[in-house]
């Protein structure tokens, strides 16, 4: 937003003052006390929702206005602490645990003898024990564990003793530099400051979340959780109260022990442990640089299930630790945790905001008593200044509107569970969120509440404005504004329930790495541009003929990794050739290194920062266009045919039957020949020192004098003939001056 910090402070102050004036005016003059009990109670509820929203917003703004710098120490050989790394698993698939473990064993530390890796498996699975043995790491198995993840981690703690403990969920793959990024914070000279309890790195994901995917916004919107991980939680550093999110974190063992171990009376042991470490006198901090990435749920049902668990756990833990009145928490820490508690009421508030104008326009129930001029005088300055202030807090990752869309999606399904937990009716069972790829089909039941509210809002907007002209429309403009606002949000909520075809089982990662491709006697340097578990793509500046399979040699950490694969597509662009390779052979040793190469990075196919030039109207238009195209193309047959050998566009002179011709296009599937004469037969043979081609006419362009031939058969004069022919055709492009 604005670069001038003083200007930002002025905006914060005005936003605060105007909001106080607005809320005071609302409670004193706009509650319809003379109307029905339902009307004035609803009016009070709406005002309380606005008050809570004001509080949660200004806690963020207050933290944003404070300056804070987290200092690092220096790692030297003499001060290297031992580190225990725990991978907590319950019933996740073997392949998921394998990738995380593979990432852990490739973590860099100056003295790897001081890094101790353990799988903490609370289902005691033989295949996971075998996996631990294969990687020569520790294994702690449990049976009949009554305390879910907490019991699992406490069991691991009781059998280890390193002063620092790193925790990873089974689906969170650490990057090589994780310890080099986090350990130095514990080595800094903090003088009279309180000791550090934990360093939390962001929750980062290599697959698109449901909002990115369903809204066709992988390259426009960051992951929905980035706002909390990279903005809100970093702002919590100003109070030393960054939230522990259960994975990708490095924790001081002494802090865990003084906090009483991982809490067992909650389903969000991570959040509660962080609070208890604050109570024990430790400070918790979060960083902005991702040091691991994992899988985020891929369907709405799983995400809602996940958020219900998080919300219930935070509410329960807030009561367990008495965040409201605990004297061992500072005022700032209390505000952060109370703000986290109130966040889970935002879904109720969102429903209230949606329903309020519907009550007036559809059911003629007035819950705000005010004319348009007073609303503009009191509401508009507060709304605009708060929006400006919050834009400075949220701008990199999402707008307020996108935050409201997320709340709208979750609102109908989180209100009741959050209410039950708030009055002490808890859900005891721990439920692991599914991370498997689902087909995200349309779910009519999930869409129903959004559709109902959407219909009521549209009906209210039409009936409220029907027959009005000029100033009459102006007097109802504020109500119309909110109805349109909610219709847009509800439209996106409906999009979240719609299916979108999934064409890939694994995620692709954007890379740029040199490699050697081997085809027979040929060796060429190429550039790998994307990778996945089952395939990769590379770019070659020269055409390469691959008859069946090729071999790629990729150097990873000074080790040659050999990958064999089959070409499945070739795309020519700007005198370069993009080859798509399906991996056919990768032995176990090379697989470990290759998987490390894939996952030791963020996925650059997904955007990290919101495109500030894209408005909500652009997103809405894009979604409608994309969904229309999906419907239009649903029954169309996809053309699966593609060239699997490079196509050369050239002007290569040849002689056949003592006549001069030019090859203008060539692949091993077809050839185009240009001639001033049109006396070639339907079938001809072209032969030179490298190849012999048997050709059959496919099409004839009389005006352009271009004849296209199907290549029926190729005889190579010697091994490498086709490749040499490709290179000669390509050299004609490079050297000729047409």
XYZ file of C-alpha atoms in Angstrom:
738
model
C 0.000 0.000 0.000
C 1.531 3.309 1.042
C 5.299 3.298 1.515
C 5.256 6.181 3.998
C 4.931 4.680 7.487
C 3.819 8.022 8.977
C 0.984 8.204 6.467
C -0.029 4.651 7.378
C -0.105 5.594 11.073
C -2.362 8.557 10.262
C -4.700 6.234 8.354
C -4.760 3.799 11.303
C -5.663 6.625 13.698
C -8.440 7.981 11.507
C -9.801 4.493 10.909
C -9.922 3.927 14.682
C -11.594 7.285 15.421
C -14.204 7.000 12.659
C -15.007 3.416 13.681
C -15.536 4.413 17.317
C -17.844 7.241 16.211
C -19.749 4.895 13.896
C -20.207 2.152 16.513
C -21.298 4.718 19.115
C -23.855 6.191 16.734
C -25.074 2.698 15.823
C -25.769 1.584 19.398
C -27.292 4.904 20.497
C -29.472 5.805 17.545
C -30.031 2.902 15.117
C -31.297 -0.046 17.173
C -35.074 -0.324 16.461
C -36.226 -0.528 20.098
C -39.791 0.407 19.150
C -40.128 -2.473 16.685
C -40.680 -6.159 17.450
C -38.454 -8.052 19.900
C -37.032 -10.057 17.008
C -36.116 -6.815 15.202
C -34.260 -5.117 18.076
C -32.566 -8.356 19.218
C -31.403 -8.907 15.635
C -30.243 -5.294 15.550
C -28.205 -5.806 18.721
C -26.670 -9.001 17.331
C -25.674 -7.149 14.160
C -24.059 -4.381 16.226
C -22.155 -6.909 18.363
C -20.898 -8.561 15.173
C -19.656 -5.207 13.897
C -17.981 -4.527 17.256
C -16.194 -7.892 17.190
C -15.083 -7.355 13.603
C -13.752 -3.946 14.627
C -11.778 -5.530 17.494
C -10.251 -8.314 15.385
C -9.251 -5.898 12.633
C -7.625 -3.411 14.986
C -5.605 -6.057 16.810
C -3.912 -6.730 13.455
C -3.535 -3.021 12.764
C -2.030 -2.438 16.239
C 0.537 -5.192 15.649
C 1.294 -3.823 12.187
C 2.040 -0.394 13.622
C 4.780 -1.783 15.908
C 8.294 -2.255 14.602
C 10.035 -5.540 15.388
C 13.187 -7.293 14.229
C 14.028 -10.909 15.032
C 17.789 -11.387 15.294
C 19.750 -14.454 14.240
C 22.864 -15.870 15.825
C 25.758 -17.405 13.952
C 26.268 -21.135 13.509
C 29.836 -22.196 14.273
C 31.229 -25.667 14.824
C 31.633 -25.208 18.577
C 28.028 -24.158 19.279
C 26.074 -26.654 17.183
C 23.194 -28.058 19.255
C 21.829 -31.566 18.747
C 18.420 -31.659 17.043
C 15.719 -34.344 17.144
C 13.394 -34.422 14.133
C 9.975 -36.016 14.689
C 7.739 -37.072 11.801
C 4.304 -37.645 13.304
C 2.143 -40.116 11.389
C -1.221 -41.709 12.048
C -2.595 -43.501 8.978
C -1.153 -41.494 6.087
C -0.221 -43.396 2.930
C 3.219 -44.972 2.760
C 4.219 -42.752 -0.196
C 3.342 -39.587 1.743
C 5.486 -40.599 4.726
C 8.282 -41.720 2.386
C 8.513 -38.284 0.724
C 8.638 -36.466 4.058
C 11.268 -38.834 5.458
C 13.295 -38.507 2.268
C 13.216 -34.733 2.708
C 14.345 -35.033 6.337
C 17.379 -37.209 5.581
C 18.485 -34.663 2.964
C 18.406 -31.726 5.394
C 21.783 -29.997 5.615
C 23.584 -29.413 8.942
C 27.320 -28.826 9.416
C 27.542 -31.884 11.671
C 24.958 -34.466 10.601
C 25.888 -36.701 13.556
C 23.961 -34.193 15.683
C 20.736 -34.636 13.699
C 18.520 -37.489 14.908
C 15.481 -38.369 12.802
C 12.549 -40.401 14.136
C 9.225 -41.550 12.751
C 6.580 -41.369 15.464
C 3.901 -43.800 14.305
C 0.857 -44.121 16.524
C -0.565 -46.984 14.479
C 2.564 -49.175 14.718
C 2.563 -50.180 11.047
C 5.166 -52.749 9.899
C 5.609 -51.037 6.520
C 6.454 -47.730 8.221
C 8.922 -49.500 10.532
C 10.522 -51.035 7.436
C 10.700 -47.596 5.819
C 12.532 -46.243 8.877
C 15.000 -49.141 8.709
C 15.632 -48.540 4.994
C 16.598 -44.929 5.705
C 18.474 -45.845 8.929
C 16.385 -43.557 11.133
C 14.669 -44.136 14.459
C 11.145 -45.474 14.835
C 8.704 -45.152 17.739
C 5.609 -47.291 17.345
C 2.511 -47.022 19.502
C -0.585 -49.130 20.020
C -3.833 -48.078 21.693
C -2.726 -44.454 21.859
C -5.430 -42.541 23.732
C -4.044 -39.049 23.179
C -3.770 -38.788 19.377
C -0.891 -36.661 18.080
C -0.035 -35.390 21.572
C 0.421 -38.895 22.918
C 2.479 -39.808 19.872
C 4.855 -36.851 20.269
C 5.093 -37.191 24.060
C 6.114 -40.808 23.535
C 8.890 -39.665 21.179
C 9.992 -36.967 23.627
C 10.299 -39.488 26.447
C 12.820 -41.531 24.438
C 15.034 -38.697 23.131
C 17.083 -35.899 24.679
C 18.299 -33.310 22.133
C 17.872 -29.681 23.284
C 16.028 -28.731 20.081
C 13.079 -30.593 18.557
C 11.749 -30.172 15.007
C 8.235 -31.415 14.270
C 6.816 -32.290 10.856
C 3.440 -33.631 9.894
C 3.610 -36.730 7.719
C 2.736 -34.732 4.606
C 5.080 -31.772 5.166
C 8.377 -32.163 3.285
C 11.231 -30.035 4.674
C 13.658 -28.138 2.489
C 17.394 -28.702 2.696
C 18.023 -25.406 4.548
C 15.417 -25.898 7.299
C 17.916 -26.234 10.168
C 20.261 -23.565 8.813
C 17.311 -21.167 8.757
C 15.828 -21.970 12.171
C 18.689 -23.021 14.490
C 20.509 -19.618 14.378
C 17.571 -17.897 16.091
C 18.222 -20.005 19.187
C 21.908 -18.999 19.123
C 21.309 -15.229 19.150
C 22.411 -13.177 22.153
C 19.083 -12.067 23.626
C 20.582 -10.256 26.648
C 17.700 -9.407 28.993
C 14.976 -10.704 26.675
C 12.923 -13.781 27.429
C 14.219 -17.022 25.866
C 12.836 -18.290 22.553
C 10.467 -21.228 22.847
C 9.854 -21.942 19.167
C 10.502 -20.762 15.640
C 7.553 -21.425 13.354
C 8.161 -21.369 9.601
C 5.140 -20.844 7.318
C 2.702 -23.542 6.377
C 3.356 -23.833 2.651
C 1.767 -26.105 0.045
C 2.859 -27.433 -3.312
C -0.641 -28.147 -4.614
C -3.381 -25.545 -5.157
C -5.972 -25.231 -2.416
C -9.676 -25.473 -3.176
C -9.983 -21.713 -3.663
C -7.073 -21.469 -6.089
C -8.241 -24.549 -7.971
C -11.999 -24.033 -8.050
C -11.648 -20.329 -8.817
C -9.121 -20.902 -11.656
C -6.723 -18.665 -9.738
C -3.527 -20.684 -9.215
C -1.504 -17.875 -10.777
C -3.545 -14.982 -9.387
C -4.266 -15.802 -5.742
C -1.845 -17.125 -3.103
C -2.853 -20.075 -0.966
C -5.651 -19.094 1.410
C -3.498 -19.982 4.440
C -0.648 -17.674 3.351
C -2.444 -14.692 4.862
C -2.232 -16.219 8.314
C 1.167 -17.910 7.982
C 3.062 -15.091 6.278
C 1.217 -12.031 7.546
C -0.901 -12.474 10.681
C 1.430 -14.895 12.453
C 4.472 -12.773 11.627
C 2.684 -9.728 13.076
C 2.226 -11.800 16.253
C 6.018 -11.622 16.659
C 5.609 -8.142 18.129
C 4.213 -9.821 21.270
C 6.293 -13.007 21.108
C 3.048 -14.912 20.584
C 3.359 -16.511 17.161
C 0.979 -19.457 16.924
C 2.530 -22.927 16.765
C 0.818 -24.687 13.860
C 2.082 -28.201 14.542
C 4.594 -28.659 11.738
C 7.611 -26.989 10.125
C 8.723 -25.689 13.526
C 11.827 -25.909 15.720
C 11.146 -25.951 19.463
C 13.300 -25.794 22.578
C 12.838 -29.064 24.488
C 13.096 -27.279 27.844
C 10.186 -25.032 26.839
C 8.040 -28.072 25.991
C 8.894 -29.688 29.310
C 8.201 -26.535 31.348
C 4.891 -26.172 29.510
C 3.953 -29.700 30.643
C 4.596 -31.544 27.360
C 2.259 -31.680 24.404
C -1.251 -31.027 25.821
C -3.585 -34.012 25.754
C -6.927 -32.373 26.618
C -7.410 -30.753 23.233
C -7.466 -31.672 19.549
C -5.183 -28.735 18.669
C -2.190 -29.564 20.836
C -0.012 -27.258 18.721
C -1.957 -24.064 19.464
C -2.250 -24.881 23.165
C 1.430 -25.783 23.544
C 2.371 -22.390 22.109
C 0.143 -20.623 24.653
C 1.529 -22.721 27.513
C 5.094 -21.876 26.477
C 4.183 -18.178 26.664
C 2.746 -18.797 30.122
C 6.003 -20.533 31.079
C 7.949 -17.408 30.097
C 9.084 -18.251 26.552
C 8.649 -16.198 23.394
C 7.395 -17.718 20.145
C 8.239 -16.316 16.740
C 7.286 -16.931 13.131
C 9.275 -16.363 9.934
C 8.161 -15.433 6.432
C 10.373 -17.812 4.436
C 8.838 -21.262 3.803
C 11.144 -24.109 4.837
C 8.816 -26.997 3.995
C 5.792 -27.650 1.834
C 3.053 -30.220 1.843
C -0.379 -31.232 0.682
C -3.466 -29.175 1.339
C -6.919 -30.844 1.210
C -8.350 -30.996 -2.282
C -12.112 -31.000 -1.732
C -14.589 -28.873 0.183
C -15.730 -31.642 2.516
C -12.176 -32.302 3.729
C -11.412 -28.604 4.187
C -14.585 -28.027 6.203
C -13.777 -31.065 8.345
C -10.264 -29.687 8.895
C -11.522 -26.213 9.877
C -14.084 -27.633 12.283
C -11.278 -29.499 14.038
C -9.076 -26.409 14.163
C -11.887 -24.200 15.418
C -13.060 -26.597 18.103
C -9.484 -27.109 19.231
C -8.659 -23.401 19.494
C -11.829 -22.679 21.447
C -11.204 -25.604 23.813
C -7.541 -24.657 24.282
C -8.523 -21.028 24.937
C -10.609 -22.231 27.889
C -7.922 -24.696 29.028
C -5.295 -21.951 29.245
C -7.629 -19.133 30.349
C -6.375 -16.737 27.684
C -8.830 -14.067 28.833
C -7.530 -13.567 32.381
C -4.285 -15.524 32.731
C -1.910 -13.213 34.660
C 1.180 -14.859 33.125
C 0.227 -13.678 29.643
C 1.043 -10.087 28.720
C -1.751 -7.778 27.616
C -0.539 -7.984 24.010
C -0.424 -11.781 24.109
C -3.950 -11.920 25.511
C -5.172 -9.677 22.684
C -3.586 -11.977 20.079
C -5.086 -15.133 21.547
C -8.477 -13.524 22.151
C -8.362 -12.338 18.547
C -7.687 -15.961 17.506
C -10.645 -17.057 19.622
C -12.944 -14.460 18.041
C -11.790 -15.421 14.536
C -13.898 -18.552 14.836
C -16.984 -16.392 15.375
C -16.364 -14.670 12.010
C -18.460 -17.332 10.271
C -21.475 -16.522 12.417
C -20.837 -12.833 11.792
C -20.654 -13.428 8.046
C -24.081 -15.123 8.083
C -25.512 -12.217 10.077
C -24.141 -9.702 7.555
C -25.643 -11.684 4.654
C -29.031 -12.157 6.300
C -29.442 -8.560 7.590
C -30.360 -6.904 4.234
C -32.419 -9.960 3.276
C -34.567 -9.481 6.393
C -35.328 -5.911 5.343
C -35.820 -6.342 1.590
C -37.557 -9.739 1.549
C -39.325 -9.967 4.913
C -39.709 -6.224 5.705
C -38.008 -6.610 9.097
C -35.975 -3.502 9.932
C -32.960 -4.137 12.181
C -31.147 -0.835 11.504
C -33.076 2.449 11.902
C -31.333 5.146 9.849
C -31.732 7.183 6.681
C -29.206 7.146 3.860
C -27.666 10.530 4.711
C -26.845 9.516 8.278
C -25.475 6.187 7.065
C -23.189 7.975 4.612
C -22.035 10.467 7.251
C -21.274 7.878 9.957
C -20.697 4.592 8.118
C -18.852 5.584 4.938
C -15.785 7.290 6.548
C -15.364 4.324 8.921
C -15.749 1.817 6.094
C -13.311 3.540 3.727
C -10.594 4.286 6.295
C -10.770 0.789 7.793
C -10.560 -0.685 4.299
C -7.453 1.397 3.604
C -5.887 0.376 6.927
C -6.627 -3.312 6.436
C -5.305 -3.145 2.888
C -1.895 -2.328 4.341
C -2.144 -5.483 6.480
C -3.523 -7.862 3.845
C -2.417 -6.443 0.491
C 0.269 -9.006 -0.458
C -1.864 -12.076 0.128
C -5.534 -11.210 -0.122
C -8.057 -8.411 -0.072
C -10.825 -7.959 2.462
C -13.254 -9.149 -0.196
C -11.375 -12.426 -0.628
C -11.350 -12.873 3.145
C -15.121 -12.425 3.132
C -15.487 -14.971 0.325
C -13.560 -17.533 2.376
C -15.763 -16.788 5.393
C -18.870 -17.130 3.204
C -17.771 -20.575 1.999
C -17.189 -21.874 5.531
C -19.990 -20.015 7.329
C -22.967 -22.401 6.964
C -20.937 -25.389 8.155
C -18.836 -23.953 10.976
C -21.430 -21.950 12.888
C -23.026 -24.849 14.772
C -19.782 -26.725 15.690
C -18.192 -23.462 16.931
C -21.264 -22.636 18.981
C -21.373 -26.122 20.539
C -17.687 -25.941 21.454
C -18.174 -22.462 22.920
C -20.794 -23.779 25.352
C -18.668 -26.772 26.324
C -20.005 -29.507 24.035
C -16.739 -30.879 22.626
C -15.835 -33.332 19.911
C -13.426 -35.824 21.452
C -12.253 -37.859 18.475
C -9.209 -36.740 16.491
C -9.866 -36.962 12.754
C -6.987 -36.835 10.292
C -7.809 -34.725 7.253
C -7.702 -36.607 3.962
C -5.107 -35.281 1.490
C -5.822 -37.635 -1.393
C -6.728 -36.199 -4.796
C -10.477 -36.284 -5.297
C -12.511 -35.478 -8.373
C -14.249 -32.539 -6.691
C -17.662 -33.295 -8.158
C -20.583 -30.972 -7.648
C -22.191 -31.544 -4.266
C -25.845 -30.478 -4.259
C -26.208 -30.692 -0.491
C -23.181 -28.483 0.122
C -24.393 -25.970 -2.457
C -27.902 -25.653 -1.012
C -27.343 -22.972 1.698
C -25.309 -20.806 -0.695
C -27.945 -21.161 -3.391
C -30.792 -20.327 -0.990
C -29.052 -17.184 0.295
C -28.106 -16.214 -3.266
C -31.722 -16.494 -4.460
C -33.022 -14.499 -1.488
C -30.385 -11.777 -2.035
C -31.162 -11.491 -5.757
C -34.903 -11.455 -5.042
C -34.415 -8.783 -2.387
C -32.280 -6.640 -4.693
C -34.851 -6.797 -7.512
C -37.978 -6.238 -5.428
C -36.343 -3.505 -3.346
C -35.355 -1.458 -6.405
C -38.238 -2.332 -8.726
C -40.128 0.756 -9.863
C -37.676 3.204 -8.275
C -35.999 5.997 -10.184
C -33.489 8.771 -9.544
C -33.271 9.821 -5.909
C -35.320 6.807 -4.815
C -32.501 4.525 -5.970
C -30.000 6.696 -4.111
C -31.904 6.428 -0.820
C -31.671 2.647 -0.989
C -28.119 2.593 -2.321
C -26.434 1.368 0.883
C -28.752 -1.640 1.149
C -28.343 -2.361 -2.569
C -24.560 -2.103 -2.170
C -24.504 -4.793 0.516
C -26.888 -7.061 -1.387
C -24.675 -6.911 -4.504
C -21.600 -7.443 -2.337
C -23.080 -10.592 -0.791
C -24.373 -11.890 -4.144
C -20.805 -11.800 -5.478
C -19.471 -13.614 -2.399
C -22.215 -16.241 -2.606
C -21.534 -16.741 -6.318
C -17.941 -17.639 -5.479
C -19.199 -19.927 -2.706
C -21.241 -21.760 -5.346
C -18.122 -22.010 -7.509
C -16.387 -23.716 -4.567
C -18.892 -26.570 -4.778
C -18.602 -27.023 -8.543
C -16.397 -29.662 -10.088
C -13.332 -28.949 -12.172
C -11.609 -31.710 -14.129
C -8.309 -32.983 -12.724
C -5.813 -33.942 -15.396
C -2.788 -34.687 -13.214
C -2.315 -37.059 -10.295
C 0.942 -35.397 -9.292
C 1.885 -31.756 -9.094
C 4.432 -30.278 -11.488
C 7.237 -28.052 -10.193
C 8.830 -25.314 -12.247
C 12.638 -25.703 -12.363
C 15.636 -24.646 -14.429
C 18.428 -27.192 -14.286
C 21.008 -28.394 -16.798
C 21.107 -32.109 -17.644
C 22.560 -34.437 -20.258
C 20.247 -36.416 -22.520
C 21.614 -39.612 -24.040
C 20.120 -41.258 -27.131
C 22.288 -44.044 -28.490
C 25.675 -42.558 -29.293
C 24.329 -39.004 -28.962
C 24.856 -36.770 -25.890
C 23.269 -33.331 -25.687
C 23.010 -30.709 -22.933
C 19.408 -29.730 -22.257
C 17.537 -27.652 -19.677
C 14.936 -29.331 -17.462
C 12.049 -26.884 -17.014
C 9.515 -28.823 -14.961
C 9.432 -32.026 -12.948
C 6.917 -34.329 -11.298
C 7.068 -37.797 -9.775
C 6.112 -39.502 -13.031
C 7.570 -37.222 -15.650
C 9.512 -34.125 -16.613
C 9.999 -31.691 -19.461
C 13.201 -30.384 -20.954
C 14.094 -27.829 -23.592
C 16.665 -28.460 -26.291
C 18.014 -25.755 -28.571
C 18.586 -28.400 -31.243
C 16.139 -31.093 -32.358
C 16.783 -34.549 -30.879
C 15.372 -37.711 -32.419
C 14.262 -40.233 -29.795
C 13.062 -43.472 -31.352
C 11.900 -45.210 -28.169
C 13.506 -44.110 -24.903
C 16.144 -41.666 -23.787
C 18.334 -41.406 -20.718
C 18.748 -38.220 -18.702
C 21.664 -37.586 -16.370
C 20.897 -34.961 -13.734
C 23.526 -33.883 -11.215
C 22.066 -33.449 -7.708
C 24.437 -32.604 -4.839
C 27.422 -33.838 -6.875
C 25.682 -37.166 -7.554
C 24.586 -38.245 -11.027
C 20.945 -39.293 -11.057
C 19.965 -41.420 -14.060
C 16.386 -41.275 -15.352
C 15.071 -43.285 -18.293
C 11.948 -42.116 -20.016
C 9.739 -42.183 -23.078
C 8.917 -39.093 -25.139
C 5.165 -38.459 -25.076
C 5.034 -35.021 -26.696
C 7.183 -32.442 -28.452
C 6.284 -28.774 -28.838
C 8.281 -26.428 -31.048
C 8.529 -22.785 -30.020
C 10.924 -19.985 -30.952
C 13.485 -22.339 -32.528
C 13.548 -24.477 -29.372
C 11.956 -27.832 -28.678
C 10.090 -28.750 -25.491
C 10.124 -32.498 -24.790
C 7.631 -34.127 -22.431
C 9.029 -37.285 -20.863
C 7.185 -40.059 -19.039
C 9.570 -41.750 -16.600
C 9.875 -45.482 -17.275
C 12.807 -46.446 -15.049
C 14.214 -44.952 -11.849
C 15.966 -47.188 -9.336
C 15.506 -46.688 -5.587
C 18.763 -44.841 -4.900
C 18.191 -42.427 -7.744
C 14.503 -42.125 -6.839
C 15.425 -40.785 -3.385
C 17.607 -38.063 -4.884
C 15.136 -37.267 -7.648
C 12.261 -36.888 -5.177
C 14.484 -34.676 -3.029
C 15.188 -32.591 -6.144
C 11.447 -32.239 -6.815
C 10.321 -31.277 -3.339
C 13.274 -29.200 -2.129
C 11.528 -26.076 -3.408
C 8.289 -24.160 -3.432
C 6.036 -24.761 -6.409
C 6.560 -21.768 -8.678
C 3.559 -22.736 -10.785
C 1.538 -21.331 -7.868
C 1.626 -17.609 -7.202
C 3.131 -16.335 -3.957
C 1.743 -12.798 -4.025
C -1.678 -11.558 -5.051
C -1.888 -9.768 -8.381
C -2.956 -6.294 -7.242
C -4.131 -5.387 -10.749
C -6.770 -8.124 -10.771
C -10.095 -6.968 -9.307
C -12.934 -9.084 -7.984
C -14.808 -8.288 -11.213
C -11.915 -9.727 -13.215
C -12.026 -12.879 -11.098
C -15.788 -13.170 -11.482
C -15.570 -12.712 -15.253
C -12.734 -15.233 -15.506
C -14.664 -17.839 -13.519
C -17.814 -17.431 -15.581
C -15.797 -17.677 -18.813
C -13.869 -20.747 -17.658
C -17.013 -22.540 -16.525
C -18.800 -21.707 -19.749
C -15.854 -23.168 -21.684
C -15.948 -26.328 -19.562
C -19.627 -26.824 -20.383
C -19.075 -26.012 -24.069
C -16.171 -28.437 -24.408
C -17.572 -31.166 -22.183
C -18.776 -33.401 -25.013
C -16.059 -32.532 -27.489
C -13.562 -35.232 -28.247
C -10.043 -34.255 -27.356
C -7.482 -34.673 -30.099
C -4.929 -36.877 -28.397
C -2.652 -37.045 -31.446
C 0.583 -35.091 -31.066
C 3.966 -35.262 -32.687
C 6.465 -37.363 -30.810
C 9.387 -36.288 -32.985
C 10.521 -32.713 -33.552
C 9.196 -30.741 -36.512
C 11.834 -28.739 -38.395
C 10.760 -25.664 -40.344
C 13.573 -25.153 -42.866
C 14.384 -24.451 -46.497
C 16.710 -27.369 -47.148
C 17.577 -27.893 -50.846
C 17.356 -31.434 -52.247
C 17.526 -33.086 -55.660
C 15.203 -35.863 -56.755
C 14.957 -37.195 -60.289
C 17.444 -34.512 -61.365
C 15.037 -31.813 -60.212
C 15.547 -29.238 -57.450
C 13.177 -29.135 -54.489
C 13.174 -27.769 -50.935
C 12.182 -29.461 -47.707
C 10.160 -26.831 -45.823
C 9.014 -29.038 -42.944
C 10.212 -32.377 -41.635
C 9.471 -34.845 -38.858
C 9.751 -38.615 -38.853
C 5.987 -38.748 -39.420
C 5.582 -36.422 -42.394
C 7.523 -34.155 -44.758
C 6.527 -31.065 -46.754
C 8.259 -30.383 -50.071
C 8.132 -27.192 -52.127
C 8.508 -27.405 -55.902
C 8.069 -25.122 -58.896
C 6.954 -28.188 -60.848
C 3.997 -30.345 -60.066
C 4.989 -33.567 -61.765
C 5.872 -35.636 -58.675
C 4.188 -39.011 -58.336
C 1.951 -40.054 -55.461
C 4.705 -42.232 -54.034
C 8.371 -41.317 -54.175
C 11.648 -42.215 -52.541
C 14.059 -39.663 -51.161
C 17.587 -40.820 -50.445
C 20.821 -39.208 -49.322
C 23.967 -40.309 -47.501
C 22.125 -40.493 -44.145
C 18.576 -41.771 -44.734
C 16.213 -43.284 -47.237
C 12.578 -42.148 -46.971
C 9.581 -43.886 -48.544
C 6.912 -41.208 -49.077
C 3.204 -41.234 -49.896
C 1.348 -38.047 -50.821
C -1.006 -36.799 -48.119
C -2.117 -33.380 -49.402
C -1.358 -30.967 -52.228
C -1.406 -27.151 -52.001
C -1.622 -26.049 -55.685
C -1.278 -22.323 -55.030
C 1.619 -22.584 -52.617
C 3.182 -25.492 -54.528
C 3.603 -27.353 -51.226
C 3.154 -31.124 -51.204
C 2.783 -32.923 -47.891
C 3.916 -36.564 -47.768
C 3.314 -39.194 -45.161
C 6.575 -41.005 -44.299
C 5.701 -44.669 -44.721
C 9.123 -46.065 -43.827
C 12.605 -44.886 -42.910
C 15.805 -46.734 -43.659
C 18.821 -45.314 -41.877
C 22.068 -45.653 -43.778
C 23.923 -46.064 -40.471
C 23.288 -45.730 -36.736
C 22.417 -42.127 -35.997
C 21.262 -41.368 -39.543
C 17.991 -39.685 -38.598
C 19.648 -37.625 -35.860
C 22.356 -36.475 -38.256
C 19.681 -35.603 -40.819
C 17.875 -33.536 -38.173
C 21.077 -31.711 -37.347
C 21.803 -30.964 -41.011
C 18.270 -29.579 -41.492
C 18.651 -27.484 -38.338
C 22.073 -26.180 -39.430
C 20.402 -24.957 -42.597
C 18.186 -22.733 -40.416
C 21.161 -21.412 -38.490
C 23.477 -20.783 -41.422
C 21.189 -19.864 -44.312
C 20.237 -16.310 -45.142
C 16.812 -16.594 -46.731
